[in-house]
């Protein structure tokens, strides 16, 4: 059965600007049946670049396979003028996600370091800290998260690469590690992906040089804490402190959802690594083509014209 996104397949966004989807899991199996269609549709909606973000060592090769598949989609066209105007350009970030800390090993860290040396990805990520569950709050698990976070920050410094942070219910601890580390986002860049903290935390990350990743959650009027935090950061630092992301197949914009339950409550990433977003018809699968709706929701929140915000 082909998975579809009802909004992005039947409604075109009311505006078109060249955009970068800074955080996707477009390599996930849930896109296997219609990846070419979704890539083409994303381009039609203005998405010119998308970043495939790593989280488990066992799936790193899949990122490169997906990148190559997207490149091959264009190569089937013989018209040189069309080759660069049908599909987005895919980029890769490699990292060991804190939610999967029990599965990560020292060998995975060593392999990651070699891949960064050999392949030089766009960024290192997603990395960070996560205490979403009781098990992840346990001292041993959290200490391991911290070790892996610091080790990957070391790699970023060594290779002069930006990082993509995954921080959930551990913002203070993550800020403390970053402040004590040699990693300097003002020089190297970096994104606090799918930012979920409060106003002071938002401003703290921007002050350290990070951009705040804004997802479809911004379109949810009930996400009041997030909306206040984004506005507070923009009030102090301007709209340049933000980047857009879908985090597909999660974080579907509210206007693109087909059921009443917020999609982030059913996030499959981190639920079961052996069943990544499979059978997700009721999951309101997010797609890269939905990125303009994130832009629209953010523009409405900030009262900023979409054209200016897209730039």
Rosetta silent file (secondary structure, phi, psi, omega in degrees, C-alpha in Angstrom):
SEQUENCE: XXXXXXXXXXXXXXXXXXXXXXXXXXXXXXXXXXXXXXXXXXXXXXXXXXXXXXXXXXXXXXXXXXXXXXXXXXXXXXXXXXXXXXXXXXXXXXXXXXXXXXXXXXXXXXXXXXXXXXXXXXXXXXXXXXXXXXXXXXXXXXXXXXXXXXXXXXXXXXXXXXXXXXXXXXXXXXXXXXXXXXXXXXXXXXXXXXXXXXXXXXXXXXXXXXXXXXXXXXXXXXXXXXXXXXXXXXXXXXXXXXXXXXXXXXXXXXXXXXXXXXXXXXXXXXXXXXXXXXXXXXXXXXXXXXXXXXXXXXXXXXXXXXXXXXX
SCORE:     score description
SCORE:     0.000 S_00000001
   1 L     0.000  133.181  179.462    0.000    0.000    0.000 S_00000001
   2 L   -83.586  128.673  176.317    1.346    3.419   -0.928 S_00000001
   3 L   -80.592  137.279  178.470    1.468    5.934    1.906 S_00000001
   4 L  -132.193  158.786  174.436    0.227    9.372    0.980 S_00000001
   5 L  -110.154  110.568 -169.639   -0.046   12.745    2.618 S_00000001
   6 H   -59.322  -38.406 -178.574   -3.543   14.066    1.879 S_00000001
   7 H   -71.411  -52.816 -172.561   -2.707   17.746    2.074 S_00000001
   8 H   -72.994  -13.430  177.421    0.552   17.775    0.203 S_00000001
   9 H   -93.290  -19.035 -174.929   -0.769   15.475   -2.513 S_00000001
  10 H  -122.290  -19.490  177.896   -3.988   17.359   -3.219 S_00000001
  11 L  -119.228  125.626  174.333   -3.441   20.935   -2.088 S_00000001
  12 L   -84.364  142.102  177.337   -0.623   23.068   -3.381 S_00000001
  13 L   -63.406  148.991 -173.742    0.787   25.571   -0.922 S_00000001
  14 L   -78.909    9.822 -177.735   -0.386   29.119   -1.701 S_00000001
  15 L  -153.688  157.828 -177.825    3.170   30.400   -2.084 S_00000001
  16 L  -141.636  114.548  177.467    6.433   29.152   -3.527 S_00000001
  17 L  -133.969  148.976  175.067    9.879   30.069   -2.263 S_00000001
  18 L   -67.730  125.107 -173.558   13.195   28.187   -2.474 S_00000001
  19 E  -131.104  158.436  173.409   13.591   26.432    0.881 S_00000001
  20 E  -116.294  122.770  172.869   15.957   24.103    2.720 S_00000001
  21 E   -87.510  102.298 -169.290   14.493   21.292    4.811 S_00000001
  22 E   -79.082   -5.373 -178.804   17.231   21.214    7.436 S_00000001
  23 E  -155.605  111.150  176.649   16.141   17.996    9.157 S_00000001
  24 E  -137.469  160.674  167.138   14.526   14.917    7.628 S_00000001
  25 L  -120.522   51.999 -175.679   14.438   11.157    8.026 S_00000001
  26 L   -69.990   -8.057  175.438   13.574   10.761    4.354 S_00000001
  27 L   -84.222   -7.775 -175.358   15.615    7.545    4.320 S_00000001
  28 L   -62.232  148.244 -177.530   13.065    5.813    6.583 S_00000001
  29 H   -57.088  -24.666 -178.438   11.344    2.714    5.166 S_00000001
  30 H   -63.906  -15.841  177.340    7.978    4.468    5.247 S_00000001
  31 H   -98.314   -0.172 -174.364    9.123    6.414    2.168 S_00000001
  32 L   -60.320  -35.426 -173.826   10.321    3.376    0.210 S_00000001
  33 L   -79.606  -21.901 -176.100    7.113    2.997   -1.786 S_00000001
  34 L  -142.435   28.668 -176.009    6.782    6.588   -2.967 S_00000001
  35 H   -60.319  -41.405 -178.876   10.129    8.315   -2.313 S_00000001
  36 H   -63.450  -43.798  178.373   10.518    9.464   -5.924 S_00000001
  37 H   -61.616  -44.448 -177.480    7.047   10.986   -5.951 S_00000001
  38 H   -68.597  -35.565  177.514    7.610   12.714   -2.611 S_00000001
  39 H   -65.258  -45.010  179.802   11.020   14.062   -3.672 S_00000001
  40 H   -64.540  -42.192 -179.289    9.587   15.484   -6.888 S_00000001
  41 H   -65.761  -36.928  177.200    6.588   16.941   -5.074 S_00000001
  42 H   -60.423  -43.941  179.097    8.886   18.546   -2.506 S_00000001
  43 H   -62.314  -40.515  178.979   10.780   20.270   -5.325 S_00000001
  44 H   -62.609  -25.846  179.574    7.494   21.442   -6.823 S_00000001
  45 L   -92.296    5.850  174.558    6.705   23.011   -3.441 S_00000001
  46 L   102.822   -3.934 -177.814   10.012   24.897   -3.403 S_00000001
  47 E   -76.656  109.489 -176.131   12.196   22.522   -1.374 S_00000001
  48 E   -95.142  -26.683  179.625   15.583   22.780   -3.072 S_00000001
  49 E  -138.906  144.042  172.134   17.724   21.007   -0.454 S_00000001
  50 E  -138.675  145.540 -177.817   16.997   18.453    2.232 S_00000001
  51 E  -106.194  124.474  175.154   19.236   17.031    4.931 S_00000001
  52 E   -91.279  119.141 -169.688   19.109   13.317    5.734 S_00000001
  53 E  -108.982  131.069 -178.195   19.965   13.031    9.423 S_00000001
  54 L   -83.492  156.838  177.222   21.482    9.977   11.075 S_00000001
  55 L  -149.415  -24.567  177.904   20.553    8.502   14.434 S_00000001
  56 L  -130.644  135.234 -178.120   21.552    4.823   14.497 S_00000001
  57 H   -55.150  -38.843 -175.629   24.840    3.364   13.277 S_00000001
  58 H   -65.591  -14.998 -178.721   23.061    0.468   11.573 S_00000001
  59 H  -107.436    4.609 -178.087   21.237    2.914    9.282 S_00000001
  60 H   -59.898  -41.772 -178.991   24.145    5.133    8.215 S_00000001
  61 H   -63.227  -30.434 -179.857   24.564    3.269    4.928 S_00000001
  62 H   -65.953  -31.236  176.844   20.879    3.807    4.213 S_00000001
  63 H   -60.608  -45.822 -178.309   21.420    7.565    4.270 S_00000001
  64 H   -70.939  -34.765  176.200   23.940    7.304    1.444 S_00000001
  65 H   -63.242  -40.476  179.188   21.753    4.875   -0.487 S_00000001
  66 H   -68.185  -42.775  177.719   18.884    7.355   -0.286 S_00000001
  67 H   -58.690  -45.123 -179.989   21.098   10.254   -1.326 S_00000001
  68 H   -65.641  -37.143  178.935   22.306    8.270   -4.332 S_00000001
  69 H   -62.913  -40.682  179.268   18.758    7.247   -5.223 S_00000001
  70 H   -66.888  -39.188  176.692   17.658   10.885   -5.300 S_00000001
  71 H   -63.002  -40.545 -179.773   20.651   11.751   -7.478 S_00000001
  72 H   -66.958  -29.320  178.452   19.773    8.902   -9.842 S_00000001
  73 H   -56.251  -41.227 -179.846   16.200   10.160  -10.155 S_00000001
  74 H   -72.922  -33.293 -173.671   17.515   13.204  -11.999 S_00000001
  75 H   -70.847  -16.062  178.770   19.964   11.241  -14.134 S_00000001
  76 L   -72.451  -13.913  178.111   17.208    9.300  -15.876 S_00000001
  77 L   -91.970  129.337 -176.684   16.336   12.532  -17.672 S_00000001
  78 L   -83.759  -19.645 -178.481   18.493   13.182  -20.717 S_00000001
  79 L   -76.952  113.010 -178.507   17.664   16.867  -20.952 S_00000001
  80 H   -56.315  -35.328 -177.641   20.483   18.703  -19.168 S_00000001
  81 H   -66.896  -25.809 -177.498   18.198   21.654  -18.479 S_00000001
  82 H   -88.408  -22.681 -169.634   15.799   19.413  -16.561 S_00000001
  83 H   -57.196  -37.198 -177.068   18.314   17.504  -14.491 S_00000001
  84 L   -97.337   13.692 -174.351   18.673   20.135  -11.809 S_00000001
  85 L  -129.889   28.408 -179.551   15.037   21.173  -11.795 S_00000001
  86 L  -124.393  -33.948 -174.090   13.102   18.080  -10.751 S_00000001
  87 L  -135.304  150.914  176.514   14.363   16.901   -7.359 S_00000001
  88 L   -66.746  161.831  171.463   15.965   18.455   -4.271 S_00000001
  89 E   -89.533  129.632 -177.935   19.646   17.991   -3.536 S_00000001
  90 E   -98.283  138.874  177.540   20.164   15.649   -0.580 S_00000001
  91 E  -124.308  163.254 -173.185   22.844   16.170    2.077 S_00000001
  92 E  -127.521  137.157  168.541   23.859   13.937    4.973 S_00000001
  93 E  -118.523  140.663 -179.518   24.476   14.378    8.688 S_00000001
  94 E  -118.482  130.732  178.056   25.879   11.506   10.748 S_00000001
  95 L  -167.327  164.532  178.514   25.326   11.083   14.464 S_00000001
  96 L  -109.330  109.242 -171.426   24.367    8.754   17.317 S_00000001
  97 L   -70.287  135.796 -176.499   21.016    9.839   18.758 S_00000001
  98 H   -64.225  -25.991 -178.410   20.694    9.952   22.569 S_00000001
  99 H   -63.840  -28.784 -177.094   17.350    8.141   22.595 S_00000001
 100 H   -96.972   26.097 -170.170   19.088    4.998   21.340 S_00000001
 101 L   -56.606  -33.387 -179.431   21.889    5.191   23.888 S_00000001
 102 L   -64.585  -28.206 -177.292   21.493    1.559   24.979 S_00000001
 103 L   -86.298  -20.633 -176.517   22.236    0.390   21.422 S_00000001
 104 L   -76.402  143.555  179.351   25.313    2.560   20.859 S_00000001
 105 L  -128.229  168.786  175.721   28.766    1.073   21.480 S_00000001
 106 H   -62.126  -33.250  177.033   32.345    2.317   21.514 S_00000001
 107 H   -63.549  -36.284  177.830   32.801    0.566   18.174 S_00000001
 108 H   -64.791  -39.630  177.168   29.976    2.684   16.771 S_00000001
 109 H   -63.305  -43.081  179.920   31.775    5.820   17.933 S_00000001
 110 H   -64.788  -41.727  178.733   34.981    4.658   16.293 S_00000001
 111 H   -65.167  -40.348  177.432   33.162    3.814   13.072 S_00000001
 112 H   -60.321  -45.063 -179.538   31.429    7.202   13.111 S_00000001
 113 H   -59.794  -40.054  179.473   34.783    8.947   13.519 S_00000001
 114 H   -68.613  -40.778  179.937   36.175    7.070   10.495 S_00000001
 115 H   -64.450  -39.071  177.803   33.108    7.841    8.376 S_00000001
 116 H   -63.350  -41.355  178.545   33.375   11.527    9.223 S_00000001
 117 H   -63.721  -43.568 -173.434   37.036   11.437    8.221 S_00000001
 118 H   -82.152  -39.836 -171.319   36.352    9.575    4.964 S_00000001
 119 H  -100.110  -21.909 -173.490   32.994   10.992    3.875 S_00000001
 120 L    42.383   79.073  178.393   32.961   14.455    5.459 S_00000001
 121 L   -67.691  172.870  178.510   29.209   14.818    5.988 S_00000001
 122 L   -65.606  -35.601 -176.029   27.441   18.157    6.053 S_00000001
 123 E  -158.502  171.590  173.957   27.119   18.014    9.855 S_00000001
 124 E  -107.840  120.426 -177.437   27.310   15.763   12.899 S_00000001
 125 E   168.425  162.127    9.489   23.890   14.860   14.218 S_00000001
 126 E   -97.419  139.662 -175.311   21.582   14.293   15.612 S_00000001
 127 E  -131.682  160.874  177.168   23.352   14.258   18.956 S_00000001
 128 E   150.548 -141.545 -176.459   22.549   15.464   22.447 S_00000001
 129 E  -136.166  145.611 -178.280   20.619   14.496   25.571 S_00000001
 130 E  -149.646  120.790  176.444   17.153   13.031   26.124 S_00000001
 131 L  -121.243   40.689 -176.185   15.374   12.214   29.387 S_00000001
 132 L   -66.303  -33.942 -178.974   11.945   11.632   27.891 S_00000001
 133 L  -112.153  163.516  178.810   11.484    8.253   29.597 S_00000001
 134 H   -62.690  -38.103 -179.036   12.207    7.045   33.114 S_00000001
 135 H   -62.405  -35.487 -177.508   14.803    4.606   31.803 S_00000001
 136 H   -78.349  -14.278  177.164   16.729    7.418   30.155 S_00000001
 137 H   -84.097  -13.846 -176.552   16.776    9.403   33.384 S_00000001
 138 L   -63.370  140.075 -173.319   18.629    6.634   35.205 S_00000001
 139 H   -50.287  -44.187 -176.979   22.165    7.713   36.202 S_00000001
 140 H   -65.751  -45.342 -179.262   23.986    5.063   34.179 S_00000001
 141 H   -65.836  -41.308 -177.675   22.019    5.702   30.980 S_00000001
 142 H   -70.611  -36.181  177.281   22.272    9.464   31.317 S_00000001
 143 H   -63.601  -37.743  177.727   26.006    9.323   32.038 S_00000001
 144 H   -67.018  -40.942  175.061   26.475    7.296   28.855 S_00000001
 145 H   -55.383  -45.911 -178.847   24.450    9.872   26.918 S_00000001
 146 H   -62.354  -41.128  179.469   26.745   12.594   28.217 S_00000001
 147 H   -63.063  -44.154 -179.269   29.867   10.661   27.215 S_00000001
 148 H   -69.709  -35.187  176.884   28.608   10.078   23.693 S_00000001
 149 H   -61.975  -49.763 -178.870   27.480   13.697   23.385 S_00000001
 150 H   -64.769  -38.150  179.393   30.903   14.989   24.411 S_00000001
 151 H   -63.186  -38.567 -179.393   32.704   12.505   22.154 S_00000001
 152 H   -77.335  -29.462  170.835   30.716   13.679   19.160 S_00000001
 153 H   -64.689  -37.846  176.180   31.298   17.326   20.035 S_00000001
 154 H   -58.277  -43.257  179.742   35.009   16.432   20.044 S_00000001
 155 H   -63.614  -38.498  179.403   34.616   15.104   16.495 S_00000001
 156 H   -63.158  -41.784  178.122   32.872   18.294   15.425 S_00000001
 157 H   -65.156  -45.615 -177.747   35.751   20.386   16.741 S_00000001
 158 H   -59.734  -41.712 -174.481   38.343   18.114   15.144 S_00000001
 159 H  -100.858    3.384  178.540   36.686   18.213   11.719 S_00000001
 160 L    54.860   53.738 -179.618   35.318   21.766   11.972 S_00000001
 161 L  -120.867  149.349  174.331   31.730   20.680   11.383 S_00000001
 162 E   -74.778  162.384  176.541   28.436   21.987   12.781 S_00000001
 163 E  -117.416  153.285  172.591   26.253   19.819   15.000 S_00000001
 164 E  -112.427  115.644 -173.635   22.533   19.138   15.006 S_00000001
 165 E   -90.234  133.996  166.504   21.305   18.897   18.562 S_00000001
 166 E  -110.294  110.087 -179.584   18.519   16.646   19.786 S_00000001
 167 E  -128.426  120.114  179.959   17.625   17.903   23.262 S_00000001
 168 E  -135.614  117.964  179.982   14.481   16.752   25.027 S_00000001
 169 L    55.317   37.505  178.347   13.791   17.498   28.679 S_00000001
 170 L  -156.659   35.380 -174.285   17.497   18.102   29.287 S_00000001
 171 H   -66.329  -42.737 -178.536   18.164   21.645   28.086 S_00000001
 172 H   -62.861  -42.952 -179.311   19.996   22.858   31.189 S_00000001
 173 H   -66.377  -40.007  179.484   22.303   19.844   31.193 S_00000001
 174 H   -66.638  -42.197  177.998   23.018   20.190   27.473 S_00000001
 175 H   -60.462  -40.700 -179.903   23.760   23.890   27.810 S_00000001
 176 H   -63.098  -41.758  179.197   26.195   23.157   30.637 S_00000001
 177 H   -64.917  -44.819 -177.457   28.089   20.601   28.523 S_00000001
 178 H   -64.935  -41.839 -178.944   28.278   22.920   25.508 S_00000001
 179 H   -64.500  -31.032 -178.525   29.463   25.873   27.576 S_00000001
 180 H   -87.247   -6.397 -174.449   32.246   23.759   29.105 S_00000001
 181 L   -99.377  161.073  178.443   33.309   22.324   25.745 S_00000001
 182 L   -72.837  -15.384 -178.584   35.643   23.693   23.057 S_00000001
 183 L   -60.991  128.938 -177.979   32.844   23.505   20.494 S_00000001
 184 L  -125.595  103.921 -177.976   31.963   27.043   19.336 S_00000001
 185 H   -67.559  -22.810  176.535   28.758   27.339   17.329 S_00000001
 186 H   -63.368  -31.101 -179.868   29.582   30.953   16.487 S_00000001
 187 H   -95.006  -38.881 -172.808   32.475   29.613   14.407 S_00000001
 188 H   -98.888  -18.895 -174.612   31.219   26.191   13.346 S_00000001
 189 L    86.192  176.374  179.570   27.466   26.711   13.190 S_00000001
 190 E   158.501  154.666 -178.925   24.845   24.408   14.642 S_00000001
 191 E  -129.997  131.072  167.553   21.128   23.804   15.009 S_00000001
 192 E   -85.380   89.038 -172.537   19.023   23.078   18.073 S_00000001
 193 L   -62.072  139.539  177.344   16.804   20.729   16.061 S_00000001
 194 L    43.679   56.502 -173.182   13.054   20.702   16.731 S_00000001
 195 L   -55.735  135.653 -176.086   13.550   23.114   19.605 S_00000001
 196 L  -135.228   12.084 -178.188   11.250   22.338   22.535 S_00000001
 197 L   -87.621 -167.486 -178.931   12.561   24.406   25.431 S_00000001
 198 L   -95.933 -172.799 -174.532   11.352   27.606   27.051 S_00000001
 199 H   -62.387  -47.985 -177.757   12.057   31.276   26.412 S_00000001
 200 H   -66.610  -36.732  178.715   15.277   31.544   28.411 S_00000001
 201 H   -68.316  -39.188  177.870   16.620   28.303   26.946 S_00000001
 202 H   -59.690  -47.016 -179.263   15.827   29.462   23.414 S_00000001
 203 H   -67.373  -32.547  179.939   17.754   32.674   23.945 S_00000001
 204 H   -66.126  -42.180  179.204   20.606   30.772   25.606 S_00000001
 205 H   -67.320  -41.106  179.199   21.125   28.504   22.591 S_00000001
 206 H   -65.570  -40.018  178.490   20.999   31.414   20.164 S_00000001
 207 H   -59.428  -31.943  179.087   23.461   33.357   22.325 S_00000001
 208 L   -80.382   -5.352  176.809   25.830   30.393   21.984 S_00000001
 209 L   107.411    2.381 -178.763   25.567   30.603   18.194 S_00000001
 210 L   -87.106  148.801  166.651   22.922   27.970   17.443 S_00000001
 211 E   -87.913  152.787  176.395   19.936   28.341   15.137 S_00000001
 212 E   -98.824  123.374  178.528   16.596   27.084   16.438 S_00000001
 213 E   -79.979  124.453 -177.658   14.974   24.432   14.259 S_00000001
 214 E  -107.704  124.367 -179.163   11.263   25.141   13.735 S_00000001
 215 L  -108.139 -174.277  176.645    8.949   22.240   12.822 S_00000001
 216 H   -61.590  -12.856  175.564    5.256   21.847   12.061 S_00000001
 217 H   -58.627  -26.723 -177.633    4.660   22.078   15.810 S_00000001
 218 H   -65.672  -20.114 -179.539    4.728   25.848   15.341 S_00000001
 219 H   -82.574   -5.666 -178.387    1.399   25.575   13.488 S_00000001
 220 L   -91.404  111.311 -178.619   -0.308   24.170   16.592 S_00000001
 221 L   -61.869  -18.632  178.874   -1.946   27.011   18.571 S_00000001
 222 L   -81.919   -9.506  178.272   -1.840   24.785   21.664 S_00000001
 223 L   -83.261   62.005 -170.048    1.982   24.668   21.557 S_00000001
 224 H   -68.346  -39.631  179.378    2.042   27.843   23.620 S_00000001
 225 H   -61.578  -46.687  179.899    5.388   27.285   25.354 S_00000001
 226 H   -62.394  -45.647 -176.839    7.132   26.687   22.029 S_00000001
 227 H   -64.633  -38.448  176.411    5.487   29.642   20.348 S_00000001
 228 H   -65.404  -41.337 -177.900    6.439   31.964   23.209 S_00000001
 229 H   -64.159  -43.576 -179.782   10.028   30.692   23.127 S_00000001
 230 H   -64.906  -42.761  179.269   10.406   31.263   19.372 S_00000001
 231 H   -63.716  -40.553 -179.031    8.941   34.747   19.630 S_00000001
 232 H   -63.490  -42.329  179.519   11.233   35.600   22.556 S_00000001
 233 H   -64.486  -41.585 -179.502   14.325   34.483   20.626 S_00000001
 234 H   -68.633  -38.763  178.466   13.282   36.472   17.551 S_00000001
 235 H   -58.774  -34.916 -176.925   12.490   39.558   19.625 S_00000001
 236 H   -91.560  -34.309 -171.665   16.057   39.525   20.942 S_00000001
 237 H  -120.377   -6.392 -179.957   18.061   38.150   18.009 S_00000001
 238 L    86.681  168.672 -173.376   15.927   38.579   14.869 S_00000001
 239 H   -71.038  -13.430  179.265   14.536   36.021   12.426 S_00000001
 240 H   -69.208   -7.606  178.406   18.014   34.925   11.324 S_00000001
 241 H   -83.665    2.922 -175.550   18.209   32.799   14.471 S_00000001
 242 E  -115.969  150.184  166.516   15.691   30.340   12.976 S_00000001
 243 E  -132.805  159.621 -178.916   15.772   27.566   10.387 S_00000001
 244 E  -101.077  147.653  175.353   12.915   25.466    9.003 S_00000001
 245 L  -153.293  152.712  171.257   12.591   21.685    9.144 S_00000001
 246 L   -93.203  -32.204 -169.508    9.918   19.054    8.656 S_00000001
 247 L    56.865   29.714 -178.093   11.550   16.323   10.792 S_00000001
 248 L   -60.372  143.126   11.952    9.580   14.042    8.471 S_00000001
 249 L   -90.956   14.105  177.883    7.922   11.645    8.903 S_00000001
 250 L   -95.679  177.980  171.234    7.191   13.227   12.309 S_00000001
 251 L    58.177   44.449 -179.543    5.928   16.679   13.337 S_00000001
 252 L   -64.335  130.544  175.849    3.243   17.043   10.673 S_00000001
 253 L   -55.004  146.544 -170.620    1.858   20.611   10.428 S_00000001
 254 H   -61.105  -33.498 -179.854   -1.586   20.774   11.942 S_00000001
 255 H   -74.138  -10.364 -179.956   -3.293   21.642    8.635 S_00000001
 256 H  -103.201    2.326 -178.347   -1.797   18.508    7.081 S_00000001
 257 L   -86.175  151.620 -177.795   -3.022   16.104    9.765 S_00000001
 258 L  -115.829   -3.487  175.473   -5.906   13.708    9.181 S_00000001
 259 L  -131.321  168.541 -172.251   -6.713   12.630   12.753 S_00000001
 260 L   -78.245  -24.445 -176.727   -7.330   14.513   15.969 S_00000001
 261 L   -76.977  128.469  178.878   -4.359   13.212   17.940 S_00000001
 262 L   -53.843  134.504 -173.894   -1.248   15.429   17.563 S_00000001
 263 H   -63.473  -29.264 -177.113    1.278   13.610   15.385 S_00000001
 264 H   -67.724  -21.134  178.204    4.166   14.222   17.756 S_00000001
 265 H   -72.995  -15.609 -179.879    2.392   12.026   20.327 S_00000001
 266 H  -113.142   20.931 -179.150    2.741    9.112   17.924 S_00000001
 267 L   -52.394  122.783 -178.949    6.333    9.778   16.911 S_00000001
 268 L   -83.141  -25.025  178.243    7.716    6.453   15.770 S_00000001
 269 L   -64.514  122.037 -178.597   11.352    7.533   15.983 S_00000001
 270 L    93.351   -8.695  178.580   12.576    6.196   19.284 S_00000001
 271 L   -84.694  -48.254 -179.529    9.594    3.929   19.789 S_00000001
 272 L  -155.067  108.159 -178.050   10.933    0.831   18.089 S_00000001
 273 L   -64.448  -17.102  178.713   14.096    0.748   15.990 S_00000001
 274 L   -92.924    0.665 -178.248   12.882   -2.464   14.364 S_00000001
 275 L  -143.087   59.081 -174.061    9.593   -0.915   13.269 S_00000001
 276 L   -70.359  105.158  174.094   10.457    2.556   12.037 S_00000001
 277 L    55.209   21.975 -179.081    7.252    4.306   11.060 S_00000001
 278 L   -78.190  147.886  179.450    5.933    1.095    9.521 S_00000001
 279 L    59.345   41.132 -168.500    2.196    0.728    9.039 S_00000001
 280 L   -98.329   31.880 -179.355    1.861    4.427    9.743 S_00000001
 281 H   -57.184  -37.064 -179.742   -1.366    5.189    7.879 S_00000001
 282 H   -88.804    5.949 -173.067   -2.829    6.646   11.069 S_00000001
 283 H   -90.671   -1.374 -176.776    0.413    8.380   11.933 S_00000001
 284 L    54.746   54.441 -177.070   -0.182   11.442    9.733 S_00000001
 285 L   -50.174  126.159  175.423    3.114   10.867    7.977 S_00000001
 286 L   -83.704  151.686 -179.309    4.907   14.139    7.396 S_00000001
 287 L  -135.916  155.514 -179.585    6.644   14.744    4.040 S_00000001
 288 H   -57.314  -29.830 -179.568    9.226   17.302    2.829 S_00000001
 289 H   -64.400  -13.490  178.522    6.586   18.953    0.620 S_00000001
 290 H   -81.695   -3.458 -176.306    4.880   20.160    3.811 S_00000001
 291 H   -56.914  -38.499  178.221    7.760   22.531    4.601 S_00000001
 292 H   -59.185  -25.739  178.094    5.969   25.620    3.144 S_00000001
 293 H   -73.268  -29.984  172.739    3.235   25.112    5.743 S_00000001
 294 H   -65.307  -44.348  176.927    5.852   25.414    8.492 S_00000001
 295 H   -58.020  -45.323 -178.334    6.961   28.658    6.843 S_00000001
 296 H   -63.076  -46.358 -179.581    3.369   29.868    6.703 S_00000001
 297 H   -64.345  -39.406  178.820    2.668   29.052   10.360 S_00000001
 298 H   -67.505  -41.375  178.751    5.878   30.678   11.522 S_00000001
 299 H   -60.937  -40.532  178.977    5.189   33.778    9.431 S_00000001
 300 H   -66.815  -40.366  179.221    1.740   34.126   10.955 S_00000001
 301 H   -62.133  -44.025 -174.309    3.122   33.733   14.479 S_00000001
 302 H   -90.715   -6.612 -175.354    5.817   36.360   13.944 S_00000001
 303 L    56.744   47.800  179.139    3.743   38.588   11.662 S_00000001
 304 L  -121.694  135.987  179.332    6.508   38.410    9.050 S_00000001
 305 L   -59.486  136.895 -179.829    5.888   38.123    5.312 S_00000001
 306 H   -54.428  -38.070 -179.231    6.648   34.615    4.005 S_00000001
 307 H   -61.536  -41.721  179.836    8.990   35.998    1.332 S_00000001
 308 H   -69.408  -41.976 -178.306   11.133   37.732    3.942 S_00000001
 309 H   -66.820  -40.492 -179.454   11.068   34.744    6.267 S_00000001
 310 H   -62.232  -38.893 -179.986   11.977   32.306    3.485 S_00000001
 311 L   -62.420    0.000    0.000   15.010   34.369    2.605 S_00000001
